[in-house]
Amino acid sequence: MTISFTGVPASPTRLEQLIGGKWSSSAGGEIVRNSPAHGVAVSIIPQGTAEDVDLAVAAARRRFDGGGWSDLPANRRAAIIRRAADIIVSEIDELSLIETLESGKPLWQSKAEIEGATELWYYASGQAQTVHGETFNNLGSDQLGLVLREPVGVVGLITPWNFPFFILAERLPFILAAGCTVVVKPSEHTSATTLSMGKILERAGLPEGVVNIVTGFGDPVGQAIVAHKDVDMVSFTGSTRVGRSAVMASAANLKKLSLELGGKNPVVVMPDADLDKAADGIVYGVLHNAGQCCVSGSRLLVAKDIEKALTDKVLTLMSRVNVGDPLNPGTRVGPIVNRSQLDRIMGLIGEGKAEGGDLLQGGFTLDNTEGLFVAPTVLANVKPDMKIAKEEVFGPVLAITAFSSLGEAIQIANDTDYGLSATIWSTNLDSSLALMRKIKAGRVWINTTITGGPEMPIGGYKESGLGRETGMSGVSEYTEVKSVIVDQGARTPWVI
Ligand code: NDP
């Protein structure tokens, strides 16, 4: 299969990073980002250094300690966050194109993600004014208890390449609503829309130094943020491997951590499921974003009695999915983000076959000179202890395992170090709820998948992470709690 393209920009855009209100290059040099679909340079970003991180943290610290943000009345912070959301709405087309050129995701999908991101910015603006503490009027007539929520301080925000603008929106507006200042490090593959967000926030009236953006590699930029003594909290989204190293590095000053890490998410199809609905959901769940999705439904656990019927439907639907140029409106699945990810995916497919999995569809890369495309792939007869059933593939690869009872489905679903999400397809409310209660995962979908809204908290059990983002946790995650006791009566002397 050969892919034809509809057109890409003639030359890359040169971008600068943002430190203490100033846009600049870096002494570290530059990084060129090629479109993973088209193989041409689309952006050039500064290759930030540990010194850049020091400057950015110092700027964030000065702003946090010196006032002008965390001490503003919340309605002023809310107004800036809302104005930023309004500007995003007015620039959806431009932002979507940049997102697609850097990440490879279909343009219509980038637009949907940026629309979803504006919902998060609006929602967080409301939370700026509703986050509150508690009072205790029951400590006796002389004492009043106050529980204050205070912004945690300077936050280091490290984001990945799979949903650059959306994952930023799941965190940054909440961090700002809480009154924190921040140093952001986007993935070097997809930094452009984060830098655009910096410009948008400036235009929305954000004081300088509140948001600083240092672009570059995990080593040194990410590492310097995580280890920095003046950073009070780190929010990291990415692999469990790097998440674990962030836990170690954060020990220097015992900073607070919020981690959203990998997943190996089960999709359980019960014998009574609506197979047409389930098949479409399964194909979407594993191919969304070319499978480069932390909540990707990569493990299909299906009741033995319906295994053949469901597998046939999945294969038929999957064969109709258009893979190709993300600028083409008919494309459902774009390229893999980079060569090393593609090689990793192909390696895991190979190991799945070698360990006894039956390759029913795909298993090859598409014939294109520059683009990094992997054909949607299905492996059946996958045993729970095989590597393809255990490791996060982060590609368009479905592994099918059959089960004989509800108990076995629960056992296999939970037989993983991860606990990010799960999906259940069943028309029986009793068994769906029984399964939902037993599954150890931060998000469970019943008869739908990979959907939600700003109101719903996200995060993982087990090695899928720490803490929760968005929803009512969105702002409180970025606060410290202070207990205050006020005594108003005469003192009972301690010294007798
Ligand atoms: P990483 O975890 O390496 O990268 C995520 C972010 O962390 C990037 O901004 C990265 O920068 C940065 N980073 C890398 N090393 C460090 C470090 N030591 N300290 C601080 N920050 C660091 O993911 P990859 O991009 O390498 O992808 C590998 C695998 O991770 C995927 O195959 C997938 O399984 C998983 N993943 C999960 C995601 C999720 O949403 N849960 C998102 C992305 C990946 P840089 O890009 O410069 O290395």
XYZ file of C-alpha atoms and ligand atoms in Angstrom:
544
model
C 0.000 0.000 0.000
C 1.400 3.435 -0.950
C 0.286 6.656 0.649
C -0.128 9.958 -1.182
C 0.020 13.325 0.555
C -2.147 16.406 0.309
C 0.564 18.963 1.098
C 2.760 20.219 3.920
C 4.356 23.637 4.653
C 7.353 24.595 2.501
C 9.645 25.410 5.441
C 9.794 24.738 9.194
C 8.784 27.305 11.808
C 11.585 28.436 14.160
C 10.312 28.744 17.758
C 11.676 30.160 21.029
C 11.292 29.077 24.640
C 9.776 31.233 27.413
C 11.688 32.077 30.584
C 10.681 34.870 32.972
C 8.505 36.561 30.357
C 11.242 36.578 27.679
C 11.245 34.478 24.513
C 14.698 33.224 23.586
C 16.831 30.568 21.948
C 19.143 28.360 24.021
C 22.901 28.021 24.284
C 22.230 24.282 23.920
C 21.409 24.666 20.232
C 18.327 23.561 18.309
C 16.213 20.485 17.629
C 14.509 19.971 14.275
C 11.175 18.153 14.283
C 10.148 16.262 11.175
C 6.523 15.431 10.464
C 6.285 11.670 11.134
C 3.816 11.346 8.242
C 5.707 13.332 5.654
C 9.355 13.194 6.697
C 9.897 16.942 6.210
C 11.029 19.455 8.847
C 8.051 21.304 10.340
C 9.487 23.041 13.410
C 12.775 23.999 15.010
C 12.887 24.410 18.795
C 15.598 25.416 21.277
C 17.531 22.532 22.785
C 17.243 23.706 26.378
C 19.902 23.134 29.043
C 20.039 22.613 32.797
C 21.031 26.309 33.051
C 17.812 27.252 31.233
C 15.913 25.190 33.819
C 17.687 27.058 36.648
C 16.642 30.392 35.120
C 13.065 29.216 34.563
C 12.712 27.845 38.094
C 14.183 31.076 39.503
C 11.619 33.106 37.519
C 8.759 30.888 38.687
C 10.032 31.083 42.279
C 10.328 34.890 42.169
C 6.778 35.191 40.873
C 5.402 32.742 43.400
C 7.154 34.211 46.438
C 7.040 37.824 45.271
C 3.311 37.962 44.644
C 1.206 38.968 41.694
C -0.301 35.526 41.096
C -0.886 33.221 44.064
C -2.069 36.187 46.144
C -4.493 37.526 43.501
C -8.200 37.205 44.213
C -9.275 33.965 42.516
C -11.678 35.781 40.207
C -8.703 37.549 38.588
C -6.945 34.218 37.949
C -10.205 32.739 36.690
C -10.673 35.631 34.249
C -7.206 35.106 32.723
C -7.760 31.345 32.371
C -11.159 32.009 30.742
C -9.654 34.574 28.361
C -6.999 32.037 27.391
C -9.773 29.522 26.623
C -11.512 32.125 24.434
C -8.291 32.673 22.482
C -7.796 28.917 21.999
C -11.296 28.751 20.502
C -10.418 31.502 18.035
C -7.206 29.706 16.965
C -8.380 26.110 16.694
C -7.518 25.740 13.010
C -3.956 27.009 13.383
C -3.294 24.994 16.550
C -4.732 21.804 15.023
C -2.505 22.036 11.979
C 0.626 22.458 14.107
C -0.442 19.547 16.322
C -0.993 17.294 13.327
C 2.259 18.188 11.599
C 4.308 17.411 14.722
C 2.407 14.418 16.127
C 0.991 12.815 12.977
C -2.539 12.531 14.367
C -5.370 13.114 11.862
C -6.288 16.781 11.502
C -9.957 16.232 12.427
C -8.746 14.483 15.602
C -6.405 17.368 16.495
C -9.373 19.728 16.161
C -11.502 17.549 18.431
C -8.687 17.418 20.997
C -8.218 21.179 20.956
C -11.961 21.673 21.381
C -11.815 19.225 24.291
C -8.876 21.172 25.698
C -10.894 24.420 25.734
C -13.534 22.636 27.843
C -10.806 21.837 30.356
C -9.582 25.456 30.424
C -13.146 26.746 31.009
C -13.826 24.127 33.673
C -10.573 24.906 35.524
C -11.362 28.629 35.488
C -14.502 27.851 37.502
C -12.529 25.765 39.953
C -10.195 28.695 40.667
C -13.128 30.267 42.507
C -14.703 27.165 44.025
C -11.666 25.477 45.570
C -12.010 25.950 49.308
C -10.995 24.641 52.690
C -13.069 23.588 55.697
C -13.974 24.965 59.104
C -14.543 23.044 62.324
C -16.897 24.725 64.723
C -17.128 21.648 66.933
C -13.815 21.837 68.787
C -15.353 23.421 71.889
C -16.512 26.958 72.534
C -12.952 28.336 72.786
C -11.502 26.870 69.639
C -12.133 27.248 65.960
C -10.511 24.980 63.388
C -9.668 26.208 59.894
C -8.361 24.003 57.098
C -6.730 26.090 54.377
C -5.840 25.016 50.880
C -2.744 26.846 49.663
C -1.046 26.609 46.269
C 1.770 24.087 46.492
C 4.315 26.503 44.939
C 6.485 26.018 41.842
C 5.317 23.066 39.743
C 7.432 21.251 37.142
C 5.140 19.964 34.400
C 6.581 17.317 32.056
C 4.352 16.196 29.203
C 4.563 13.531 26.473
C 4.088 13.562 22.701
C 0.911 11.535 22.317
C -1.654 14.236 23.264
C 0.525 17.355 23.596
C -2.126 20.074 23.829
C -4.800 17.988 25.550
C -2.566 16.582 28.297
C -1.266 20.120 28.880
C -4.905 21.246 29.288
C -5.591 18.448 31.768
C -2.957 19.999 34.032
C -1.848 23.574 33.311
C -5.136 25.477 33.856
C -5.672 23.620 37.153
C -2.117 24.432 38.275
C -2.771 28.095 37.437
C -6.206 28.068 39.078
C -4.587 26.789 42.276
C -2.263 29.835 42.226
C 0.949 27.951 41.445
C 3.681 29.023 39.058
C 5.137 26.522 36.631
C 8.018 25.347 34.472
C 6.750 23.253 31.561
C 8.823 20.793 29.547
C 6.948 19.408 26.561
C 8.226 16.399 24.614
C 10.884 17.524 22.132
C 8.828 15.837 19.406
C 5.747 17.981 19.966
C 6.632 21.267 21.657
C 5.017 23.723 19.242
C 1.448 23.851 20.592
C 2.762 24.187 24.160
C 4.815 27.194 23.007
C 1.667 28.538 21.283
C -0.117 28.192 24.624
C 2.595 30.362 26.189
C 1.812 33.103 23.629
C -1.926 32.705 24.227
C -1.464 33.092 27.996
C 0.592 36.258 27.478
C -2.225 37.705 25.375
C -4.742 36.651 28.031
C -2.855 38.843 30.535
C -0.879 36.246 32.492
C 1.865 38.012 34.491
C 5.417 37.169 33.390
C 7.166 34.353 35.210
C 3.955 32.482 36.037
C 4.395 30.079 33.113
C 7.880 29.269 31.838
C 8.510 26.787 29.046
C 11.877 25.089 28.516
C 12.062 22.862 25.460
C 14.533 20.042 24.884
C 15.339 16.480 25.857
C 14.379 14.535 28.973
C 18.100 14.505 29.717
C 18.992 17.212 30.751
C 15.799 19.366 30.851
C 13.306 16.897 32.380
C 15.890 15.547 34.784
C 16.918 19.018 35.949
C 13.277 19.921 36.683
C 12.593 16.731 38.619
C 15.754 17.037 40.724
C 15.511 20.823 41.304
C 15.356 21.805 44.970
C 13.272 24.892 44.252
C 10.538 22.912 42.488
C 7.852 21.990 45.017
C 5.900 19.517 42.918
C 6.299 17.592 39.658
C 3.478 16.501 37.405
C 4.784 13.901 34.961
C 2.970 12.027 32.196
C 4.850 9.380 30.280
C 6.396 5.972 30.700
C 6.452 4.050 33.973
C 10.221 3.715 33.543
C 10.800 7.485 33.606
C 8.033 7.924 36.217
C 9.958 5.624 38.517
C 13.174 7.596 37.938
C 11.229 10.777 38.761
C 10.250 9.261 42.116
C 13.939 8.616 42.878
C 15.113 12.059 41.725
C 12.343 13.834 43.626
C 13.733 12.446 46.880
C 16.279 15.310 46.954
C 13.678 17.618 48.536
C 10.784 15.118 48.891
C 8.711 17.055 46.404
C 5.093 16.206 45.807
C 4.472 14.090 42.689
C 1.585 13.499 40.361
C 2.311 10.729 37.868
C 0.208 9.441 34.990
C 2.084 6.512 33.522
C 1.599 3.496 31.300
C -1.317 1.093 30.948
C -2.064 -2.366 29.594
C -5.761 -1.914 29.558
C -8.201 -4.836 29.398
C -11.332 -4.741 27.251
C -13.667 -7.433 28.578
C -16.459 -8.633 26.286
C -19.122 -10.698 28.055
C -21.206 -13.359 26.237
C -24.290 -11.116 26.280
C -22.558 -8.053 24.744
C -23.958 -6.235 21.732
C -21.211 -7.465 19.393
C -21.643 -4.759 16.736
C -21.305 -1.965 19.277
C -18.433 -3.768 20.985
C -16.538 -4.418 17.734
C -16.658 -0.762 16.716
C -15.608 0.311 20.221
C -12.756 -2.192 20.250
C -11.418 -0.996 16.892
C -11.659 2.643 17.992
C -10.157 1.847 21.410
C -7.032 0.234 19.993
C -6.531 2.368 16.863
C -7.272 5.789 18.368
C -4.122 7.898 17.955
C -2.532 4.894 16.200
C -2.647 3.090 19.548
C -0.289 5.661 21.105
C -2.649 6.258 23.952
C -2.128 5.510 27.647
C -5.728 4.209 27.923
C -5.549 2.239 24.664
C -7.701 -0.928 24.786
C -4.823 -3.179 23.818
C -5.876 -6.426 25.554
C -9.134 -7.911 24.306
C -10.503 -10.494 26.766
C -13.463 -12.223 25.175
C -15.825 -14.955 26.380
C -14.917 -18.215 24.554
C -18.472 -18.722 23.179
C -18.396 -15.472 21.225
C -14.694 -15.300 20.414
C -15.051 -16.237 16.737
C -18.108 -14.067 16.064
C -16.520 -11.024 17.709
C -13.100 -11.549 16.138
C -14.675 -11.736 12.653
C -16.486 -8.447 13.217
C -13.345 -6.747 14.541
C -11.269 -7.927 11.557
C -13.915 -6.741 9.080
C -14.135 -3.277 10.632
C -10.386 -2.957 11.000
C -9.788 -3.763 7.337
C -11.975 -0.734 6.449
C -9.929 1.766 8.516
C -7.989 4.300 6.446
C -4.346 4.609 7.460
C -2.353 7.422 5.920
C -1.850 11.155 5.497
C -3.195 12.883 8.626
C -4.046 15.952 6.534
C -6.550 13.888 4.548
C -10.059 14.158 6.078
C -10.751 10.459 5.451
C -7.774 9.258 7.488
C -8.529 7.510 10.771
C -5.006 6.355 11.677
C -1.842 8.388 11.151
C 1.826 7.484 11.582
C 3.809 6.392 14.611
C 5.556 9.294 16.318
C 9.149 8.305 15.563
C 11.370 5.553 14.214
C 12.309 4.091 17.611
C 8.626 3.740 18.596
C 7.916 2.061 15.267
C 10.821 -0.357 15.742
C 9.623 -1.137 19.260
C 6.094 -1.903 18.034
C 7.360 -4.156 15.240
C 9.667 -5.915 17.714
C 6.777 -6.633 20.098
C 4.602 -7.947 17.242
C 7.476 -10.250 16.249
C 7.841 -11.515 19.819
C 4.062 -12.038 20.033
C 4.234 -14.299 16.969
C 7.333 -16.097 18.223
C 5.638 -16.833 21.551
C 2.682 -18.497 19.795
C 0.246 -15.673 18.979
C -1.699 -16.093 15.713
C -1.301 -13.068 13.436
C -4.793 -12.501 11.983
C -4.268 -9.082 10.435
C -1.511 -6.517 9.829
C 1.899 -7.059 11.345
C 3.714 -4.961 8.735
C 4.729 -1.366 8.061
C 3.171 0.467 5.134
C 5.104 1.092 1.970
C 5.956 4.763 2.115
C 9.327 6.412 1.686
C 9.167 8.834 4.622
C 6.087 8.146 6.763
C 6.181 5.850 9.786
C 3.001 3.832 9.339
C 2.131 0.513 10.991
C -0.842 -1.480 9.657
C -3.587 -2.187 12.223
C -2.605 -5.521 13.705
C -4.492 -8.322 15.459
C -2.886 -11.227 17.291
C -5.157 -13.995 18.629
C -4.547 -16.921 20.960
C -2.474 -14.659 23.207
C -1.680 -16.173 26.611
C -1.661 -13.822 29.628
C 2.021 -14.467 30.325
C 3.207 -13.525 26.824
C 5.164 -10.285 26.412
C 2.538 -8.849 24.039
C -0.034 -9.318 26.836
C 2.182 -7.765 29.498
C 4.005 -4.805 27.915
C 2.554 -1.525 26.771
C 2.933 -1.644 22.963
C 1.823 1.938 22.260
C 0.855 1.042 18.712
C -2.153 -0.166 16.681
C -1.921 -3.724 17.985
C -4.738 -5.777 19.524
C -3.967 -8.937 21.527
C -6.915 -11.351 21.928
C -7.269 -13.764 24.853
C -10.352 -15.933 25.499
C -11.836 -16.615 28.958
C -14.347 -19.186 30.253
C -15.910 -17.507 33.314
C -16.434 -14.124 34.931
C -13.899 -15.125 37.583
C -11.274 -15.896 34.962
C -11.990 -12.600 33.167
C -11.413 -10.685 36.417
C -8.243 -12.634 37.149
C -6.736 -11.988 33.695
C -7.874 -8.342 33.639
C -6.036 -7.675 36.908
C -2.983 -9.792 36.022
C -0.863 -6.762 35.167
C 1.435 -4.314 36.943
C -0.653 -1.492 35.481
C -4.080 -0.172 36.508
C -4.924 2.776 34.289
C -8.224 1.889 32.604
C -10.569 -0.923 31.588
C -13.560 -1.330 29.277
C -16.508 -3.686 29.706
C -18.976 -4.650 26.995
C -22.120 -6.352 28.338
C -25.885 -5.885 28.277
C -26.168 -7.435 31.736
C -26.032 -4.739 34.382
C -25.297 -7.189 37.208
C -22.221 -8.728 35.612
C -20.979 -5.355 34.292
C -21.136 -3.821 37.753
C -19.631 -6.891 39.407
C -16.727 -6.734 36.974
C -16.345 -2.953 37.312
C -16.088 -3.258 41.100
C -13.401 -5.945 40.916
C -11.195 -4.348 38.271
C -8.245 -2.404 39.640
C -8.108 0.615 37.344
C -8.475 4.371 37.679
C -11.034 4.588 34.857
C -13.645 2.045 33.770
C -15.912 2.392 30.747
C -19.067 0.286 30.382
C -20.428 -0.062 26.828
C -18.270 2.804 25.606
C -14.563 3.602 25.659
C -12.033 6.471 25.757
C -14.517 9.212 26.464
C -15.295 11.507 29.385
C -15.297 15.155 30.350
C -13.454 17.664 32.522
C -15.656 16.675 35.496
C -14.152 13.168 35.650
C -10.869 12.582 37.526
C -8.105 10.652 35.747
C -5.168 8.641 37.040
C -4.041 5.123 37.731
C -3.860 2.298 40.255
C -0.669 0.312 40.810
C 2.249 1.203 38.481
C 0.046 3.437 36.332
C 0.622 6.396 38.563
C 0.091 8.528 41.621
C -2.555 11.177 42.269
C -5.483 12.322 40.152
C -5.854 15.100 37.584
C -8.997 16.966 36.394
C -12.449 16.759 37.963
C -12.781 17.999 41.516
C -9.205 16.782 42.129
C -7.888 19.012 39.342
C -7.035 22.000 41.505
C -6.781 20.375 44.931
C -3.982 18.107 43.604
C -1.861 21.281 43.335
C -2.552 22.512 46.863
C -1.088 21.945 50.282
C -3.392 21.640 53.275
C -2.784 23.771 56.354
C -4.599 23.091 59.637
C -5.097 26.175 61.799
C -6.424 26.200 65.348
C -7.569 29.558 66.758
C -8.117 29.900 70.482
C -10.351 32.684 71.640
C -10.820 31.939 75.325
C -8.837 32.339 78.509
C -5.794 30.063 78.654
C -5.737 27.145 81.071
C -2.137 27.449 82.374
C 0.184 24.570 81.516
C 2.741 25.705 84.090
C 1.425 24.995 87.553
P 9.078 9.062 28.213
O 8.483 8.657 29.488
O 10.534 8.852 28.011
O 8.807 10.624 27.926
C 7.795 11.423 28.501
C 8.331 12.809 28.834
O 9.339 12.715 29.860
C 9.017 13.502 27.670
O 8.808 14.900 27.765
C 10.465 13.136 27.923
O 11.359 13.965 27.252
C 10.568 13.290 29.406
N 11.684 12.569 30.008
C 12.433 11.566 29.486
N 13.379 11.165 30.371
C 13.210 11.936 31.469
C 13.866 11.988 32.741
N 14.859 11.151 33.065
N 13.429 12.882 33.653
C 12.404 13.705 33.377
N 11.766 13.715 32.182
C 12.149 12.827 31.242
O 8.296 8.357 27.037
P 8.804 8.057 25.565
O 8.529 9.219 24.756
O 10.232 7.570 25.539
O 7.875 6.814 25.194
C 8.242 5.516 25.652
C 7.059 4.737 26.154
O 6.440 5.433 27.224
C 5.929 4.571 25.148
O 6.167 3.494 24.311
C 4.768 4.335 26.032
O 4.749 2.995 26.430
C 5.049 5.223 27.243
N 4.368 6.536 27.181
C 3.236 6.687 27.917
C 2.551 7.874 27.847
C 1.290 8.085 28.614
O 0.465 8.899 28.208
N 1.114 7.428 29.752
C 2.983 8.979 27.000
C 4.210 8.732 26.284
C 4.857 7.546 26.394
P 12.017 13.410 25.898
O 10.877 13.175 24.972
O 12.903 14.496 25.493
O 12.753 12.137 26.255
